[in-house]
Coordinates of C-alpha atoms and ligand atoms in Angstrom, one line a residue:
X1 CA 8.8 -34.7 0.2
X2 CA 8.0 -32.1 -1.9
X3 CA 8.2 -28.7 -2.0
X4 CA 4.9 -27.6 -3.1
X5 CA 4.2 -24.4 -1.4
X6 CA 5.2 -20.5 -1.3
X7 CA 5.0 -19.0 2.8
X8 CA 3.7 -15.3 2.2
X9 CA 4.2 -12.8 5.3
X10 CA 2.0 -10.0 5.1
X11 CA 3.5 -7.7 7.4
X12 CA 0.6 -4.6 8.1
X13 CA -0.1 -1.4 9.9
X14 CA -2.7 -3.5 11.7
X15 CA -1.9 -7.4 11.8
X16 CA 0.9 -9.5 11.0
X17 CA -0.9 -12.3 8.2
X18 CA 0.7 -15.5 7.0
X19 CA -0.4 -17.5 4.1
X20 CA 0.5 -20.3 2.3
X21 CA -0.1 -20.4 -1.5
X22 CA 0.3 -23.9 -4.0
X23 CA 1.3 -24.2 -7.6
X24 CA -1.8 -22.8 -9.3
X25 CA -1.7 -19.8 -7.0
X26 CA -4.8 -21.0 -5.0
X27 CA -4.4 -20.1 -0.9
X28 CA -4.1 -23.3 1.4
X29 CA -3.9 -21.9 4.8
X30 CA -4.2 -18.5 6.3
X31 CA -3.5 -17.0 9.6
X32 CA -3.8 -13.4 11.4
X33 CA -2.2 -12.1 14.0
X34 CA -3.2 -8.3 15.9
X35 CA -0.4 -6.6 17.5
X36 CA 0.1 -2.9 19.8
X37 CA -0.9 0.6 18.5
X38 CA 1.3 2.3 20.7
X39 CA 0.2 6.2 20.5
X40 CA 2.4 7.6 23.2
X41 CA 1.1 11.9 21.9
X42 CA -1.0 13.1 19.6
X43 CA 0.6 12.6 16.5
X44 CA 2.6 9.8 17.2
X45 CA 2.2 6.3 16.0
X46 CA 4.5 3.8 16.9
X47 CA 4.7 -0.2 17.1
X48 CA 6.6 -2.2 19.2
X49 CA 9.5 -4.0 16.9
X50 CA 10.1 -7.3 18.7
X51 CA 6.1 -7.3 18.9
X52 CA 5.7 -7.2 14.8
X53 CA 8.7 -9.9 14.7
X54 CA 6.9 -12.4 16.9
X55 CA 3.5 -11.8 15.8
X56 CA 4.6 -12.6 12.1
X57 CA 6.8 -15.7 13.7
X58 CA 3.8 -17.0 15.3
X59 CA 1.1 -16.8 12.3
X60 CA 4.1 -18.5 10.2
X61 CA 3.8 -21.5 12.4
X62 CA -0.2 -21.7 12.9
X63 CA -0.3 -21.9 9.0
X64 CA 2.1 -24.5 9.1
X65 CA 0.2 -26.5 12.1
X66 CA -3.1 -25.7 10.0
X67 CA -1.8 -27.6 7.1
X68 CA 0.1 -30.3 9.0
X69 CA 3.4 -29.6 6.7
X70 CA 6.6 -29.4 7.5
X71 CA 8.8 -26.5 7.0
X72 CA 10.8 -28.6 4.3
X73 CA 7.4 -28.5 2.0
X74 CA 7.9 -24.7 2.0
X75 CA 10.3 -23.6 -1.2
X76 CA 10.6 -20.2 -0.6
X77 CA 9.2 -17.4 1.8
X78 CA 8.0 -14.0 0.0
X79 CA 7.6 -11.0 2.5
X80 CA 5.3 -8.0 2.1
X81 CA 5.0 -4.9 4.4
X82 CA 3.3 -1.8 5.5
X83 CA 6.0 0.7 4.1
X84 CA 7.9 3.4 5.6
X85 CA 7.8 2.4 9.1
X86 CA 11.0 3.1 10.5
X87 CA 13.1 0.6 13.2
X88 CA 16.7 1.4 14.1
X89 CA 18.1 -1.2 16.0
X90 CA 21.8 -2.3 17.1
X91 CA 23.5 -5.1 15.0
X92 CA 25.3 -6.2 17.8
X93 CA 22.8 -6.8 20.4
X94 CA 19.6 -7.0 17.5
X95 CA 18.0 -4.8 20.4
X96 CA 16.0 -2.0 18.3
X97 CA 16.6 1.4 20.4
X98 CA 13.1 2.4 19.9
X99 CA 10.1 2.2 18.7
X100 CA 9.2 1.8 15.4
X101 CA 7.5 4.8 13.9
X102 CA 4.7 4.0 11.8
X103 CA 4.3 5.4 8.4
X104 CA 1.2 7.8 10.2
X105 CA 3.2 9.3 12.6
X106 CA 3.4 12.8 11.8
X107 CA 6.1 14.2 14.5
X108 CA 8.2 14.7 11.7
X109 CA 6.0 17.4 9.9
X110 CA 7.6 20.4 11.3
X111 CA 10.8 19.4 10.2
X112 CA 9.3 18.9 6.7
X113 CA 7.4 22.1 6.3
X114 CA 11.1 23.8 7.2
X115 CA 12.0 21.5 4.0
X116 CA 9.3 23.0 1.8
X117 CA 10.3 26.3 2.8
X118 CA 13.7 26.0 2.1
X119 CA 12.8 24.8 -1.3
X120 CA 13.7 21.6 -1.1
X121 CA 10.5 19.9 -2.8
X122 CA 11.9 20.3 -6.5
X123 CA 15.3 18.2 -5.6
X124 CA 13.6 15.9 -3.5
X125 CA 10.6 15.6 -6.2
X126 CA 13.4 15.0 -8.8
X127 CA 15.6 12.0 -6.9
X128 CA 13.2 10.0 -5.6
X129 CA 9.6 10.7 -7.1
X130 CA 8.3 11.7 -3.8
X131 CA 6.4 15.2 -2.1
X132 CA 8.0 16.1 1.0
X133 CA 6.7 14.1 4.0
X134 CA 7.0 13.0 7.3
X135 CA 5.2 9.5 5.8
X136 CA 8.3 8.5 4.4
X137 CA 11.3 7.4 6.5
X138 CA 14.4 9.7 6.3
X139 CA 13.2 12.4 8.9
X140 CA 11.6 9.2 11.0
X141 CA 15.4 8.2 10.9
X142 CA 16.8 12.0 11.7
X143 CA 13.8 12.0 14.6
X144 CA 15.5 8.5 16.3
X145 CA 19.4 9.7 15.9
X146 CA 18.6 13.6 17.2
X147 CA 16.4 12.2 19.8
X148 CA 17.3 8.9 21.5
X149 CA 20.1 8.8 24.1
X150 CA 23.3 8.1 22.5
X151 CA 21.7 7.3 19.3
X152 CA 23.5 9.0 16.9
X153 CA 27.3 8.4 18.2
X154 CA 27.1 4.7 18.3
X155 CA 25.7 5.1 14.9
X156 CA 28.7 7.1 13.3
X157 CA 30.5 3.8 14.9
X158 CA 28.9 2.1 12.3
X159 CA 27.0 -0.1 15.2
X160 CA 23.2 1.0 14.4
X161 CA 21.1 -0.7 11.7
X162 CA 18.4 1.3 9.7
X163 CA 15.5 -0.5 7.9
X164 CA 11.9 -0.7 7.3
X165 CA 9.8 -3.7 7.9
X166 CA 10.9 -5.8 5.8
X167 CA 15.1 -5.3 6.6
X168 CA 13.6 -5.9 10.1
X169 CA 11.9 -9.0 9.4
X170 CA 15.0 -10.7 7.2
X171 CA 17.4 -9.6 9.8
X172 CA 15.8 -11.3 12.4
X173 CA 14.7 -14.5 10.1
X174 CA 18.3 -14.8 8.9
X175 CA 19.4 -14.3 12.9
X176 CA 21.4 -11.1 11.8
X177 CA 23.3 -12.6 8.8
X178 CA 21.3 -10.2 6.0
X179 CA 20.9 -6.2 6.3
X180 CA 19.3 -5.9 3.2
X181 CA 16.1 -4.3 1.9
X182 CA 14.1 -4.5 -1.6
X183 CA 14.1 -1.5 -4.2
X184 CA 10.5 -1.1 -3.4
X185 CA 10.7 -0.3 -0.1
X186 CA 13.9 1.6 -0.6
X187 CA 12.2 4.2 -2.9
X188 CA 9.8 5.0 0.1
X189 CA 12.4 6.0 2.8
X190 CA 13.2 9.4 0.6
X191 CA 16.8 8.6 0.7
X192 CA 17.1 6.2 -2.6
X193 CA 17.2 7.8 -6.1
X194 CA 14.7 5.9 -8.5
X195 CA 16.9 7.0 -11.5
X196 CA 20.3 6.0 -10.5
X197 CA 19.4 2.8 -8.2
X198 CA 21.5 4.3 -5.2
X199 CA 20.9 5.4 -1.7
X200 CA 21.6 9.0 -3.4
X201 CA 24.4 11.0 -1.3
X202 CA 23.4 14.0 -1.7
X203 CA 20.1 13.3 0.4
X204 CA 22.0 11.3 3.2
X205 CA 23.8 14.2 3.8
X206 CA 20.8 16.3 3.6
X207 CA 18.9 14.3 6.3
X208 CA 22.5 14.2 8.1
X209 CA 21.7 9.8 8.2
X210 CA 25.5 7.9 8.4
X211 CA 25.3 5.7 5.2
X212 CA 26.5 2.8 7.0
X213 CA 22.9 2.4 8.7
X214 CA 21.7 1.6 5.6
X215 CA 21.1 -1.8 4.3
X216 CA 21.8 -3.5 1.2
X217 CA 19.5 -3.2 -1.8
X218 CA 17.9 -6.1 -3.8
X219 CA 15.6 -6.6 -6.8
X220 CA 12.3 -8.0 -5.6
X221 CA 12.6 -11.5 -6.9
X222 CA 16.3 -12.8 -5.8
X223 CA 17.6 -14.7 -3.1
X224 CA 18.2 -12.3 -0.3
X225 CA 19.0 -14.9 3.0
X226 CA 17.9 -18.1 4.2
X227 CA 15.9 -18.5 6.8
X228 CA 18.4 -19.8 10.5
X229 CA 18.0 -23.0 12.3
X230 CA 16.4 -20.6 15.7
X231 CA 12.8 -20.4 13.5
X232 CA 12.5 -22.9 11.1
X233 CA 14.1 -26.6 11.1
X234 CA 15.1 -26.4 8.1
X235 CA 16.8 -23.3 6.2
X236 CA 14.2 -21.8 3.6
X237 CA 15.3 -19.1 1.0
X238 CA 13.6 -15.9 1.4
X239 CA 13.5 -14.7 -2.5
X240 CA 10.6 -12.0 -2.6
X241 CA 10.4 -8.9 -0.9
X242 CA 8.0 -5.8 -2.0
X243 CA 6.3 -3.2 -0.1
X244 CA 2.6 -3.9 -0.1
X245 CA 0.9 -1.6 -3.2
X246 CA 3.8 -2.6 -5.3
X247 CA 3.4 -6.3 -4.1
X248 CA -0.6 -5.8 -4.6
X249 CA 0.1 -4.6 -8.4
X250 CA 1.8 -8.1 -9.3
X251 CA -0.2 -10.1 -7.3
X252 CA -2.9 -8.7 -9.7
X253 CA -0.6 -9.2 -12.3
X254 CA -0.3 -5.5 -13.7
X255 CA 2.9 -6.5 -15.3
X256 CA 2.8 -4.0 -18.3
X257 CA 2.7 -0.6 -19.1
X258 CA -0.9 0.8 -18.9
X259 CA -2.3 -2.1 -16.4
X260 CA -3.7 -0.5 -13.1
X261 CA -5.1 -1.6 -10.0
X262 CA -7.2 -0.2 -7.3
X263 CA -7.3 -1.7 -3.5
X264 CA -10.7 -0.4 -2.1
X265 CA -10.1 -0.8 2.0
X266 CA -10.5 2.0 4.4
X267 CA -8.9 4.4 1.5
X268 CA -8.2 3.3 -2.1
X269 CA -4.9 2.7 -3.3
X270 CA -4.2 3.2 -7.0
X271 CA -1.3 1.9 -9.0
X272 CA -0.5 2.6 -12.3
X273 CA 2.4 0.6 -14.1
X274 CA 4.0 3.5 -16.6
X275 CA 6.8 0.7 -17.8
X276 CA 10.5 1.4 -18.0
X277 CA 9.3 5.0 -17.4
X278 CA 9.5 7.1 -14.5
X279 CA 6.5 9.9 -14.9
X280 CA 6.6 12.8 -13.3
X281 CA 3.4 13.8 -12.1
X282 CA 1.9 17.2 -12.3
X283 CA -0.8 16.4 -9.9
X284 CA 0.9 15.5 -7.0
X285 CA 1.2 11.5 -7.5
X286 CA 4.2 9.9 -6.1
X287 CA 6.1 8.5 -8.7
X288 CA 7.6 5.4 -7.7
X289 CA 9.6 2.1 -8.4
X290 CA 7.4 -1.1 -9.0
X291 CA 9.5 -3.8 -9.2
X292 CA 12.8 -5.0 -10.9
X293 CA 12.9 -8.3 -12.4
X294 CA 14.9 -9.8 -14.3
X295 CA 17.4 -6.6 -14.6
X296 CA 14.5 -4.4 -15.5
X297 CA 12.8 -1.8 -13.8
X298 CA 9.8 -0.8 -13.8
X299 CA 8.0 2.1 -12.6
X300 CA 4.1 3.2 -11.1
X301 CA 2.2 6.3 -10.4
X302 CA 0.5 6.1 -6.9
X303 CA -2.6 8.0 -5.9
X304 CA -4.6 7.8 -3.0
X305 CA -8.2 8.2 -2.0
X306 CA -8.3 8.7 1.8
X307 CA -11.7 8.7 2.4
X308 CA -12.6 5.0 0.6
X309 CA -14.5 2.4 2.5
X310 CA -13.9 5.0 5.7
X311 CA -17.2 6.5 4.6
X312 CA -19.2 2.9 4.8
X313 CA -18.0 2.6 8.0
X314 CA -19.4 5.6 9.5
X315 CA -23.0 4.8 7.5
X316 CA -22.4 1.9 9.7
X317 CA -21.2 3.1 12.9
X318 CA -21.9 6.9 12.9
X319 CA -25.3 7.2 11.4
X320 CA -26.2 3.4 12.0
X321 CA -27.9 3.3 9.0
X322 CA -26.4 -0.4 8.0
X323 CA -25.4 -3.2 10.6
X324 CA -22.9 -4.5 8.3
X325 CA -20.9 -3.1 5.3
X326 CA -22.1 -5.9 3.0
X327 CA -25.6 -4.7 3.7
X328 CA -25.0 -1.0 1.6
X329 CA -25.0 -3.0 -1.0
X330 CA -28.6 -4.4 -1.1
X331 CA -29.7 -1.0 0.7
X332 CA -28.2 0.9 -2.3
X333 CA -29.7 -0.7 -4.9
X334 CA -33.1 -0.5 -3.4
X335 CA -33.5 2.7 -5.2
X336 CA -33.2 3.7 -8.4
X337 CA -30.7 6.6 -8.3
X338 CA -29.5 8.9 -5.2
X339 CA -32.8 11.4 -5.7
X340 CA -30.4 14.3 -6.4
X341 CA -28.1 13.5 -3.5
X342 CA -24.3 13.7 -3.7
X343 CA -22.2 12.9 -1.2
X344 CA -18.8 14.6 -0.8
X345 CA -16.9 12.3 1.7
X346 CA -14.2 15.0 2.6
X347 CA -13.8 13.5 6.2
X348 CA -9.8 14.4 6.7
X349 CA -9.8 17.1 3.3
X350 CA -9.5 16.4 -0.5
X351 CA -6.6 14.3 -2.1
X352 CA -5.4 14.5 -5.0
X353 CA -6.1 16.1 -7.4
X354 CA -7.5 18.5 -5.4
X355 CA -5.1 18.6 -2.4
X356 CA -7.0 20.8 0.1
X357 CA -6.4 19.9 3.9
X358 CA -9.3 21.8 5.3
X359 CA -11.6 20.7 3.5
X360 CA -14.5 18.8 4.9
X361 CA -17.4 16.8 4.1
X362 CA -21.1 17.5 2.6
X363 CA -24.1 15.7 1.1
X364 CA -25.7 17.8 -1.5
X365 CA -29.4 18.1 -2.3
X366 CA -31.1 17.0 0.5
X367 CA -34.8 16.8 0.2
X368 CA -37.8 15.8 2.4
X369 CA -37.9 12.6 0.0
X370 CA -34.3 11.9 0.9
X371 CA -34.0 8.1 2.7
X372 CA -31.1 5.9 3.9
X373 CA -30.9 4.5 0.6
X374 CA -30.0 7.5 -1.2
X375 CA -27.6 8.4 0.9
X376 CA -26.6 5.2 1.1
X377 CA -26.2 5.1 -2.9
X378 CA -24.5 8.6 -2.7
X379 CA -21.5 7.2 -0.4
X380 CA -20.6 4.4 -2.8
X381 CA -21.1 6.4 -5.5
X382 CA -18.4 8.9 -3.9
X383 CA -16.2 5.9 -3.9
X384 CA -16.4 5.3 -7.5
X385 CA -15.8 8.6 -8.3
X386 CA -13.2 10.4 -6.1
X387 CA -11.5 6.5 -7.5
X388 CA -12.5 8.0 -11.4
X389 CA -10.8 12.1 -10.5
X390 CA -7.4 9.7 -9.1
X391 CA -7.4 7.7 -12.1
X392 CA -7.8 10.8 -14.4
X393 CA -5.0 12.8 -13.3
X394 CA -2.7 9.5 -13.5
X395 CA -3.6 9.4 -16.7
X396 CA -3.1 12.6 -17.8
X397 CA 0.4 12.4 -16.3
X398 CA 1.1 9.1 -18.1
X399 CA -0.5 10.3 -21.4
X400 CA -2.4 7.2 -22.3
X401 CA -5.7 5.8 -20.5
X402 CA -6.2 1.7 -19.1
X403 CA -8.4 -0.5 -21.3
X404 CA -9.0 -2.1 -17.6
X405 CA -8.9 -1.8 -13.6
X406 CA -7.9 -4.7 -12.0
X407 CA -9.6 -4.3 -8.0
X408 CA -9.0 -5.6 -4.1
X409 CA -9.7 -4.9 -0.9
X410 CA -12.9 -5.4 1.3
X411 CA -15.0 -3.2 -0.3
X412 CA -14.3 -4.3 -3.7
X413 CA -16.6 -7.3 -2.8
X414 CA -19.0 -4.5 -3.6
X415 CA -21.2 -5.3 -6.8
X416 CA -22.8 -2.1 -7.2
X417 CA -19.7 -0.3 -6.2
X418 CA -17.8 -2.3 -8.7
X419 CA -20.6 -1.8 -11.5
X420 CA -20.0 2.1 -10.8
X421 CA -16.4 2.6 -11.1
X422 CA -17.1 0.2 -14.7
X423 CA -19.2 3.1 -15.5
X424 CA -17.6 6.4 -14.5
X425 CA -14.6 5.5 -16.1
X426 CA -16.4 3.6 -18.9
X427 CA -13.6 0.8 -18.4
X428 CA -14.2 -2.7 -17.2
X429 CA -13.6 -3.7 -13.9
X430 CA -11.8 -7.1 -13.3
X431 CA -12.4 -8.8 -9.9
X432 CA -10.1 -11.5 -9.5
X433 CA -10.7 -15.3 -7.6
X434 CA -7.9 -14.2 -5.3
X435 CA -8.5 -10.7 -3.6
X436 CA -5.2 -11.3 -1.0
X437 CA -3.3 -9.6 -4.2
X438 CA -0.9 -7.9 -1.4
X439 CA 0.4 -11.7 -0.4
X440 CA -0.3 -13.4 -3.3
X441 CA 2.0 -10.6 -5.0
X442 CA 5.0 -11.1 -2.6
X443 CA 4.5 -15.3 -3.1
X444 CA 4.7 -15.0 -6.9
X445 CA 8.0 -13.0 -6.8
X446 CA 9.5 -15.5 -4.0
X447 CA 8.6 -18.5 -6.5
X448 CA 9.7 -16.6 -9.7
X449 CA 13.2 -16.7 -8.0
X450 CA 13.5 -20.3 -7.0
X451 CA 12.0 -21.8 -10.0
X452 CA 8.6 -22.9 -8.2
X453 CA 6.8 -21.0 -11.0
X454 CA 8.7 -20.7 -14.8
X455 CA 8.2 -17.2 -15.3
X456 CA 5.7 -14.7 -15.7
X457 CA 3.6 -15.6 -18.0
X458 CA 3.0 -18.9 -16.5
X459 CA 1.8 -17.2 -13.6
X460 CA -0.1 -14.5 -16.0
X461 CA -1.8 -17.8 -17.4
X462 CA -3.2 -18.8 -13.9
X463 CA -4.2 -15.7 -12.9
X464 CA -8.4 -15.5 -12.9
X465 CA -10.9 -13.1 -13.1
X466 CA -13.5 -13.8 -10.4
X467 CA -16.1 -11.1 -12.3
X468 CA -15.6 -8.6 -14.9
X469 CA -18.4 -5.2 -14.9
X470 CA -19.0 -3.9 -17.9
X471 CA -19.8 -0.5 -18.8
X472 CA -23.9 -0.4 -19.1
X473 CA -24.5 3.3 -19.2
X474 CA -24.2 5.5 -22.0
X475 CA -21.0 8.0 -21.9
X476 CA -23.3 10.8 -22.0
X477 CA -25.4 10.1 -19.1
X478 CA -22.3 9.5 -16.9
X479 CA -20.8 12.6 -18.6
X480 CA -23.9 14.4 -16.5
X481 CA -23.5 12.8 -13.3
X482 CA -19.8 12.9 -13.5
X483 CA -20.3 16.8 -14.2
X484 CA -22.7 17.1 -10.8
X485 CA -20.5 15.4 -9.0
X486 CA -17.3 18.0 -9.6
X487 CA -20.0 20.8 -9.3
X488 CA -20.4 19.4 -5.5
X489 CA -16.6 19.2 -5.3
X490 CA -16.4 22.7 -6.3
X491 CA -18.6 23.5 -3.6
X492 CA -16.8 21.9 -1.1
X493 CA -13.2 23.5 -2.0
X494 CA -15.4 27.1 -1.8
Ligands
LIG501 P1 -8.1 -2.2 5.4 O1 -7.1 -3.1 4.8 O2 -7.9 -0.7 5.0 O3 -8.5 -2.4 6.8 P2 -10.1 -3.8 4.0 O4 -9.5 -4.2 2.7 O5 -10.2 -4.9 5.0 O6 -9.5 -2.5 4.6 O7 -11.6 -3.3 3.7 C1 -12.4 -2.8 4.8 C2 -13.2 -1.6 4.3 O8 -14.0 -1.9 3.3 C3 -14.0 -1.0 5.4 O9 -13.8 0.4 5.4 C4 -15.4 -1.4 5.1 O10 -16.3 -0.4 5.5 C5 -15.4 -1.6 3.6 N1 -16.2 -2.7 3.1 C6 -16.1 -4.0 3.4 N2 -17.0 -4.7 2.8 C7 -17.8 -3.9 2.1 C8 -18.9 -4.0 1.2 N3 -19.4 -5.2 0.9 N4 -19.3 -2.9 0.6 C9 -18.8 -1.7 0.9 N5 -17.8 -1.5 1.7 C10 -17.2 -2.6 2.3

């Protein structure tokens, strides 16, 4: 029998996904799985680890069942993960000692503002491309060693394990053979410097972590550990391992320098690849390692939007304008413009590049004409360009602009959303046939490393556009609305 298909696990914040992908890249069989939000204080987000282990083992066989393979059709198992989230368990019993704390949990935040203070931000900047946070996992780490029982003693013994997801996941799938991560999720933990490679020793001793918690690092398309005879009959490499916007860019096949995606979901994720270069942002972007393939590294710029598809939602739910989020679509284009309206969806503040916390939302130019749709309109709209301020500033920092943006996520399904961000950056817009870029992504670097695909350009060659938007407007005219819109920003940071 053959072995004829890549076994993606999508580990997220929300769901454990499994999916199994053929030779041309096409999806055969997909399965989801919900697990725990465990909020134990305001502030703190946590998951159970044993929870996120069996809710990813159980999707892996239902997508097996689906299909009516056996495990021996599988060539290679590619993993992808929410990043960050921190789990410290013991490597001789494989019994975490707490929670795992999710990349949202913000107990940590204290401890990083006393970081700012000191001055830290410059160093910390410098090694590892990233703004002091509690998102990122070295104070997560501190938190568990200062905090749980015993913790940090029977780590100096060398008997405590640190990882994110995805150490968790090959750990447990190798039935504690491999303590080993990927360089992608490495560079989120704030411990790993993006220059030299290394878990950077200066920092460990900052954060005060024992280095021999750490695990091993890997490129993101190698063999890292097969898979033990508890799970699978039969042994499977696991070969790809990227953190999910970093597995997204491949999977959309961003692979040189100047390609950029966006993933429009709740917020929208934007990736820029700046090639064998490591940019330093002047806007606040987190600079950060893409991938490293074949010996080579490349780097990204990330920027956020955190108010993204969020803002449909609550047209939806909060003002019930829409029953569905498909339907802002049709509602939006049932007038011909907004009527003046501009809607500034600061719900949690203003990101970059405008970084203000306490800012909050408005829509602008309300008048007794003013219906659903424009407001409607407006919200997409918003979409499009707080995406188009993100992508300018990345640009600026990389000094050269995208001749395209490649685009996932839910509310990329979006037409008139889509058609927008074409026009506000005056750059087409590339929907592709698969929008699971995130798995797809961590399946293409599992199969680069065994062979099941030749190399990337093969896997360039089979990559489709599902729908490509054009720029219809003339620069000047978006030059106008694009100017009103930053005038309502303005507003809002008053
Ligand atoms: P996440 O992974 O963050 O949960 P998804 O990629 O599943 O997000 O996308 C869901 C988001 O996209 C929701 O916020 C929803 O309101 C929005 N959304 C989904 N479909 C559409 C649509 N057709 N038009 C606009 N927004 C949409």
């Amino acid at each position: 029998m053959g072995k004829n298909y890549i076994l993606a696990l999508d580990q997220g914040t929300t769901s454990s996904r499994a999916i199994i992908y053929d030779h041309a890249g096409k999806i055969r069989a997909m399965a989801q799985k919900e697990f725990r939000q465990i909020f134990p204080k305001p502030g703190f987000v946590e998951h159970d680890p044993m929870e996120i282990y069996s809710s990813q083992i159980s999707v892996a066989a239902e997508v097996l069942a689906q299909m009516e393979i056996h495990d021996n059709a599988i060539a290679a198992i590619g993993i992808t993960n929410q990043r960050e989230t921190t789990i410290v368990w013991n490597r001789k019993t494989g019994k975490p000692v707490y929670n795992a704390i999710v990349w949202q949990d913000r107990r940590t935040s204290a401890y990083c503002d006393q970081l700012k203070k000191e001055g830290l931000q410059s160093l910390i900047a410098g090694k590892t491309g990233l703004e002091i946070d509690a998102y990122f996992s070295a104070t997560k780490i501190r938190w568990i060693l200062d905090n749980v029982p015993g913790a940090r003693k029977t780590a100096e013994k060398g008997e405590l394990a640190f990882g994110t997801v995805d150490s968790w996941l090959i750990w447990n799938l190798s039935n504690g053979k491999a303590h080993l991560t990927d360089i992608s999720n490495a560079s989120r933990t704030m411990l790993f410097n993006i220059h030299s490679m290394k878990w950077d020793e200066d920092l460990i001793r900052l954060f005060d972590i024992p280095a021999s918690m750490l695990p091993g690092v890997k490129a993101n398309s190698t063999y890292f550990a097969d898979t033990s005879g508890l799970i699978f009959s039969s042994k499977i490499p696991i070969s790809g391992v990227a953190g999910d916007q970093q597995a997204a860019l491949f999977g959309q096949m961003c692979v040189h320098k100047g390609m950029m995606k966006n993933t429009y979901g709740t917020g929208c994720f934007i990736m820029l690849n700046t090639g064998n270069k490591a940019v330093r942002s002047k806007n606040r972007m987190l600079t950060t390692i893409a991938w490293q393939l074949c010996g080579e590294t490349t780097y990204a710029l990330e920027g956020s939007v955190f108010v993204g598809g969020a803002v449909v939602q609550w047209l939806r739910d909060g003002l019930q304008f829409i029953k569905t989020a498909q339907s802002s679509e049709k509602l939006a284009l049932s007038v011909e413009d907004t009527g003046g309206i501009i809607f500034v969806p600061a719900f949690t503040g203003l990101g970059a590049p405008h970084w203000k916390q306490d800012a909050r939302g408005m829509i602008y130019g309300i008048t007794r004409g003013t219906t659903r749709a424009h407001i409607t309109r407006a919200a997409l709209e918003a979409i499009a360009y707080q995406s188009y301020d993100v992508i300018k500033a990345m640009q600026q920092d990389a000094g050269f602009t995208v001749e395209n943006l490649r685009v996932d996520g839910g509310a990329a399904a979006n037409n008139f959303l889509m058609q927008m961000q074409a026009d506000v950056l005056h750059t087409n817009v590339q929907r592709p046939v698969v929008l699971e870029s995130t798995s797809l992504g961590a399946a293409y670097f599992a199969g680069l490393a065994v062979g099941f695909w030749q190399d990337v350009k093969e896997i360039e060659s089979q990559w489709k556009v599902e729908k490509e938007f054009v720029p219809t407007q003339s620069p000047e005219a978006i030059e106008k609305s694009i100017e009103a819109w930053h005038e309502a920003v303005r507003r809002v940071l008053q």
